[in-house]
PDB file of C-alpha atoms in Angstrom:
ATOM      1  CA  UNK A1199     129.119  66.119 103.513  1.00 35.00           C
ATOM      2  CA  UNK A1200     125.466  67.325 102.429  1.00 41.00           C
ATOM      3  CA  UNK A1201     125.309  70.669 100.786  1.00 45.00           C
ATOM      4  CA  UNK A1202     122.453  72.887 102.668  1.00 51.00           C
ATOM      5  CA  UNK A1203     121.954  75.100  99.645  1.00 56.00           C
ATOM      6  CA  UNK A1204     118.479  77.027  99.357  1.00 59.00           C
ATOM      7  CA  UNK A1205     116.882  78.546  96.292  1.00 62.00           C
ATOM      8  CA  UNK A1206     117.263  82.125  96.353  1.00 61.00           C
ATOM      9  CA  UNK A1207     113.347  82.372  95.496  1.00 62.00           C
ATOM     10  CA  UNK A1208     111.419  79.739  97.407  1.00 64.00           C
ATOM     11  CA  UNK A1209     114.195  78.773 100.100  1.00 61.00           C
ATOM     12  CA  UNK A1210     113.661  75.224  99.506  1.00 62.00           C
ATOM     13  CA  UNK A1211     116.835  72.873  99.164  1.00 59.00           C
ATOM     14  CA  UNK A1212     118.090  71.612  95.863  1.00 55.00           C
ATOM     15  CA  UNK A1213     116.723  68.958  93.931  1.00 51.00           C
ATOM     16  CA  UNK A1214     118.963  67.730  90.937  1.00 48.00           C
ATOM     17  CA  UNK A1215     122.849  67.831  91.358  1.00 44.00           C
ATOM     18  CA  UNK A1216     124.052  68.947  87.669  1.00 42.00           C
ATOM     19  CA  UNK A1217     127.461  69.382  86.205  1.00 39.00           C
ATOM     20  CA  UNK A1218     128.482  72.891  84.503  1.00 41.00           C
ATOM     21  CA  UNK A1219     129.379  72.394  80.933  1.00 43.00           C
ATOM     22  CA  UNK A1220     133.039  73.433  80.280  1.00 42.00           C
ATOM     23  CA  UNK A1221     133.921  72.853  83.796  1.00 41.00           C
ATOM     24  CA  UNK A1222     134.661  70.662  86.742  1.00 40.00           C
ATOM     25  CA  UNK A1223     132.797  72.693  89.366  1.00 41.00           C
ATOM     26  CA  UNK A1224     129.505  70.994  90.133  1.00 41.00           C
ATOM     27  CA  UNK A1225     126.552  73.049  90.485  1.00 41.00           C
ATOM     28  CA  UNK A1226     123.238  72.532  91.987  1.00 43.00           C
ATOM     29  CA  UNK A1227     120.120  73.183  90.174  1.00 41.00           C
ATOM     30  CA  UNK A1228     117.673  74.788  92.448  1.00 42.00           C
ATOM     31  CA  UNK A1229     113.766  73.967  92.900  1.00 42.00           C
ATOM     32  CA  UNK A1230     112.302  77.119  91.257  1.00 42.00           C
ATOM     33  CA  UNK A1231     113.268  75.789  87.578  1.00 46.00           C
ATOM     34  CA  UNK A1232     115.598  76.579  84.628  1.00 47.00           C
ATOM     35  CA  UNK A1233     116.210  80.094  85.523  1.00 46.00           C
ATOM     36  CA  UNK A1234     120.279  80.630  85.247  1.00 47.00           C
ATOM     37  CA  UNK A1235     119.857  82.979  88.517  1.00 47.00           C
ATOM     38  CA  UNK A1236     118.692  80.205  90.466  1.00 47.00           C
ATOM     39  CA  UNK A1237     122.061  78.123  90.256  1.00 48.00           C
ATOM     40  CA  UNK A1238     124.503  78.329  92.996  1.00 48.00           C
ATOM     41  CA  UNK A1239     128.050  77.102  93.265  1.00 48.00           C
ATOM     42  CA  UNK A1240     128.245  74.420  96.069  1.00 50.00           C
ATOM     43  CA  UNK A1241     130.702  76.543  97.622  1.00 51.00           C
ATOM     44  CA  UNK A1242     128.667  79.613  97.694  1.00 53.00           C
ATOM     45  CA  UNK A1243     125.750  77.720  98.973  1.00 53.00           C
ATOM     46  CA  UNK A1244     127.745  75.978 101.466  1.00 57.00           C
ATOM     47  CA  UNK A1245     128.759  79.399 102.767  1.00 59.00           C
ATOM     48  CA  UNK A1246     125.120  80.622 102.904  1.00 60.00           C
ATOM     49  CA  UNK A1247     124.158  77.545 104.668  1.00 61.00           C
ATOM     50  CA  UNK A1248     126.658  77.981 107.303  1.00 64.00           C
ATOM     51  CA  UNK A1249     125.418  81.564 107.813  1.00 64.00           C
ATOM     52  CA  UNK A1250     121.796  80.741 108.233  1.00 61.00           C
ATOM     53  CA  UNK A1251     122.681  78.001 110.787  1.00 69.00           C
ATOM     54  CA  UNK A1252     124.075  80.513 113.082  1.00 76.00           C
ATOM     55  CA  UNK A1253     120.626  82.399 113.188  1.00 83.00           C
ATOM     56  CA  UNK A1254     117.818  82.172 115.396  1.00 88.00           C
ATOM     57  CA  UNK A1255     114.642  80.716 114.416  1.00 91.00           C
ATOM     58  CA  UNK A1256     113.001  84.376 114.206  1.00 92.00           C
ATOM     59  CA  UNK A1257     116.094  85.571 112.056  1.00 91.00           C
ATOM     60  CA  UNK A1258     115.796  82.555 109.472  1.00 91.00           C
ATOM     61  CA  UNK A1259     112.151  83.502 109.126  1.00 94.00           C
ATOM     62  CA  UNK A1260     113.018  87.078 108.249  1.00 94.00           C
ATOM     63  CA  UNK A1261     115.774  86.060 105.971  1.00 91.00           C
ATOM     64  CA  UNK A1262     113.142  83.779 104.401  1.00 93.00           C
ATOM     65  CA  UNK A1263     110.324  86.180 103.680  1.00 95.00           C
ATOM     66  CA  UNK A1264     112.407  89.041 101.955  1.00 94.00           C
ATOM     67  CA  UNK A1265     110.648  89.630  98.843  1.00 94.00           C
ATOM     68  CA  UNK A1266     107.239  90.573  97.507  1.00 94.00           C
ATOM     69  CA  UNK A1267     104.038  89.470  98.778  1.00 95.00           C
ATOM     70  CA  UNK A1268     100.658  89.886  97.986  1.00 95.00           C
ATOM     71  CA  UNK A1269      97.279  88.958  99.649  1.00 96.00           C
ATOM     72  CA  UNK A1270      96.233  85.612  98.640  1.00 96.00           C
ATOM     73  CA  UNK A1271      93.219  85.107 101.494  1.00 96.00           C
ATOM     74  CA  UNK A1272      91.579  87.174 103.779  1.00 95.00           C
ATOM     75  CA  UNK A1273      88.603  89.525 104.357  1.00 93.00           C
ATOM     76  CA  UNK A1274      87.590  91.745 101.353  1.00 90.00           C
ATOM     77  CA  UNK A1275      88.001  95.032 103.378  1.00 91.00           C
ATOM     78  CA  UNK A1276      91.605  94.359 104.233  1.00 92.00           C
ATOM     79  CA  UNK A1277      93.652  97.684 104.770  1.00 91.00           C
ATOM     80  CA  UNK A1278      95.371  98.615 101.336  1.00 89.00           C
ATOM     81  CA  UNK A1279      98.344  98.507 103.806  1.00 89.00           C
ATOM     82  CA  UNK A1280      98.329  94.943 104.129  1.00 93.00           C
ATOM     83  CA  UNK A1281      97.236  94.082 100.658  1.00 93.00           C
ATOM     84  CA  UNK A1282     100.838  94.004  99.312  1.00 94.00           C
ATOM     85  CA  UNK A1283     104.298  94.752 100.571  1.00 94.00           C
ATOM     86  CA  UNK A1284     107.923  94.203  99.847  1.00 94.00           C
ATOM     87  CA  UNK A1285     110.140  93.017 103.011  1.00 95.00           C
ATOM     88  CA  UNK A1286     113.647  94.266 102.911  1.00 93.00           C
ATOM     89  CA  UNK A1287     115.541  93.299 105.705  1.00 92.00           C
ATOM     90  CA  UNK A1288     113.286  94.158 108.643  1.00 92.00           C
ATOM     91  CA  UNK A1289     110.924  96.402 107.327  1.00 94.00           C
ATOM     92  CA  UNK A1290     108.028  95.912 105.072  1.00 95.00           C
ATOM     93  CA  UNK A1291     107.308  98.519 102.487  1.00 94.00           C
ATOM     94  CA  UNK A1292     103.821  98.886 101.380  1.00 89.00           C
ATOM     95  CA  UNK A1293     101.803 101.561  98.964  1.00 83.00           C
ATOM     96  CA  UNK A1294     101.081 103.667 102.247  1.00 82.00           C
ATOM     97  CA  UNK A1295     103.918 102.747 104.868  1.00 85.00           C
ATOM     98  CA  UNK A1296     106.932 101.398 106.091  1.00 92.00           C
ATOM     99  CA  UNK A1297     106.227  98.700 108.589  1.00 91.00           C
ATOM    100  CA  UNK A1298     108.829  97.393 111.192  1.00 93.00           C
ATOM    101  CA  UNK A1299     109.356  93.732 111.227  1.00 95.00           C
ATOM    102  CA  UNK A1300     110.359  92.674 114.744  1.00 94.00           C
ATOM    103  CA  UNK A1301     110.875  89.715 116.833  1.00 94.00           C
ATOM    104  CA  UNK A1302     110.107  89.130 120.322  1.00 92.00           C
ATOM    105  CA  UNK A1303     110.523  85.804 122.079  1.00 87.00           C
ATOM    106  CA  UNK A1304     111.729  84.049 119.115  1.00 90.00           C
ATOM    107  CA  UNK A1305     108.367  85.039 117.380  1.00 95.00           C
ATOM    108  CA  UNK A1306     108.209  87.527 114.247  1.00 97.00           C
ATOM    109  CA  UNK A1307     105.634  90.549 114.078  1.00 97.00           C
ATOM    110  CA  UNK A1308     105.012  93.023 111.448  1.00 95.00           C
ATOM    111  CA  UNK A1309     102.361  95.752 112.670  1.00 91.00           C
ATOM    112  CA  UNK A1310     101.384  93.785 115.413  1.00 92.00           C
ATOM    113  CA  UNK A1311     100.641  90.744 113.907  1.00 96.00           C
ATOM    114  CA  UNK A1312     102.646  87.479 114.335  1.00 97.00           C
ATOM    115  CA  UNK A1313     104.034  86.469 111.051  1.00 97.00           C
ATOM    116  CA  UNK A1314     104.704  82.587 109.920  1.00 96.00           C
ATOM    117  CA  UNK A1315     105.836  80.501 106.776  1.00 95.00           C
ATOM    118  CA  UNK A1316     104.184  77.280 106.010  1.00 94.00           C
ATOM    119  CA  UNK A1317     105.591  74.416 104.174  1.00 93.00           C
ATOM    120  CA  UNK A1318     103.867  75.333 101.030  1.00 93.00           C
ATOM    121  CA  UNK A1319     105.531  78.725 101.104  1.00 94.00           C
ATOM    122  CA  UNK A1320     102.528  80.961 101.909  1.00 96.00           C
ATOM    123  CA  UNK A1321     103.333  83.534 104.744  1.00 97.00           C
ATOM    124  CA  UNK A1322     100.372  83.903 107.284  1.00 97.00           C
ATOM    125  CA  UNK A1323      99.672  87.109 109.752  1.00 97.00           C
ATOM    126  CA  UNK A1324      97.576  86.601 112.593  1.00 97.00           C
ATOM    127  CA  UNK A1325      96.538  90.076 113.485  1.00 94.00           C
ATOM    128  CA  UNK A1326      95.700  91.204 117.245  1.00 92.00           C
ATOM    129  CA  UNK A1327      92.212  91.296 116.268  1.00 90.00           C
ATOM    130  CA  UNK A1328      92.134  87.690 115.190  1.00 92.00           C
ATOM    131  CA  UNK A1329      92.016  88.556 111.312  1.00 94.00           C
ATOM    132  CA  UNK A1330      94.352  85.805 109.596  1.00 97.00           C
ATOM    133  CA  UNK A1331      95.729  86.849 106.249  1.00 97.00           C
ATOM    134  CA  UNK A1332      97.642  84.650 103.750  1.00 98.00           C
ATOM    135  CA  UNK A1333     100.034  85.909 101.331  1.00 97.00           C
ATOM    136  CA  UNK A1334     101.778  84.181  98.352  1.00 96.00           C
ATOM    137  CA  UNK A1335     105.347  85.449  97.029  1.00 94.00           C
ATOM    138  CA  UNK A1336     105.365  87.347  93.906  1.00 89.00           C
ATOM    139  CA  UNK A1337     107.912  86.635  91.796  1.00 78.00           C
ATOM    140  CA  UNK A1338     107.060  88.633  88.697  1.00 63.00           C
ATOM    141  CA  UNK A1339     105.449  91.745  90.131  1.00 54.00           C
ATOM    142  CA  UNK A1340     104.207  93.119  86.529  1.00 59.00           C
ATOM    143  CA  UNK A1341     101.620  95.621  86.924  1.00 53.00           C
ATOM    144  CA  UNK A1342     101.513  95.414  90.638  1.00 52.00           C
ATOM    145  CA  UNK A1343     102.693  98.566  92.916  1.00 48.00           C
ATOM    146  CA  UNK A1344     106.333  98.005  94.289  1.00 51.00           C
ATOM    147  CA  UNK A1345     107.243 100.499  96.885  1.00 47.00           C
TER     148      UNK A1345
END
């Protein structure tokens, strides 16, 4: 019975099973490193995985993009509201506005642009005008505006 646990930060599966000291309960060390926050009980991870398995691909994407994103690649004249944002639920909060994130035909859209997440963890937004923006997840947003 494989456990389908996902890292709370990068949403990738665990790499190394470890045994918790002083306890018989096995814990999974998740791929983002040694931060204790990134360790999940396997029982908790199984419940999380089961909940994710019941979601549509669009709902899984919305779940996986939760957090703070900052522009990594795009035109220099990118609008300020598209340079960084915090995804909470089905809304993205930027410096200037709250943007609705919606699904349509198993695709996810933010402010009219389609969103996708690549295998390296970069978030892509393809705007209606043809503009392609690439974002990186910011795990320590020190000195950056967070709505």
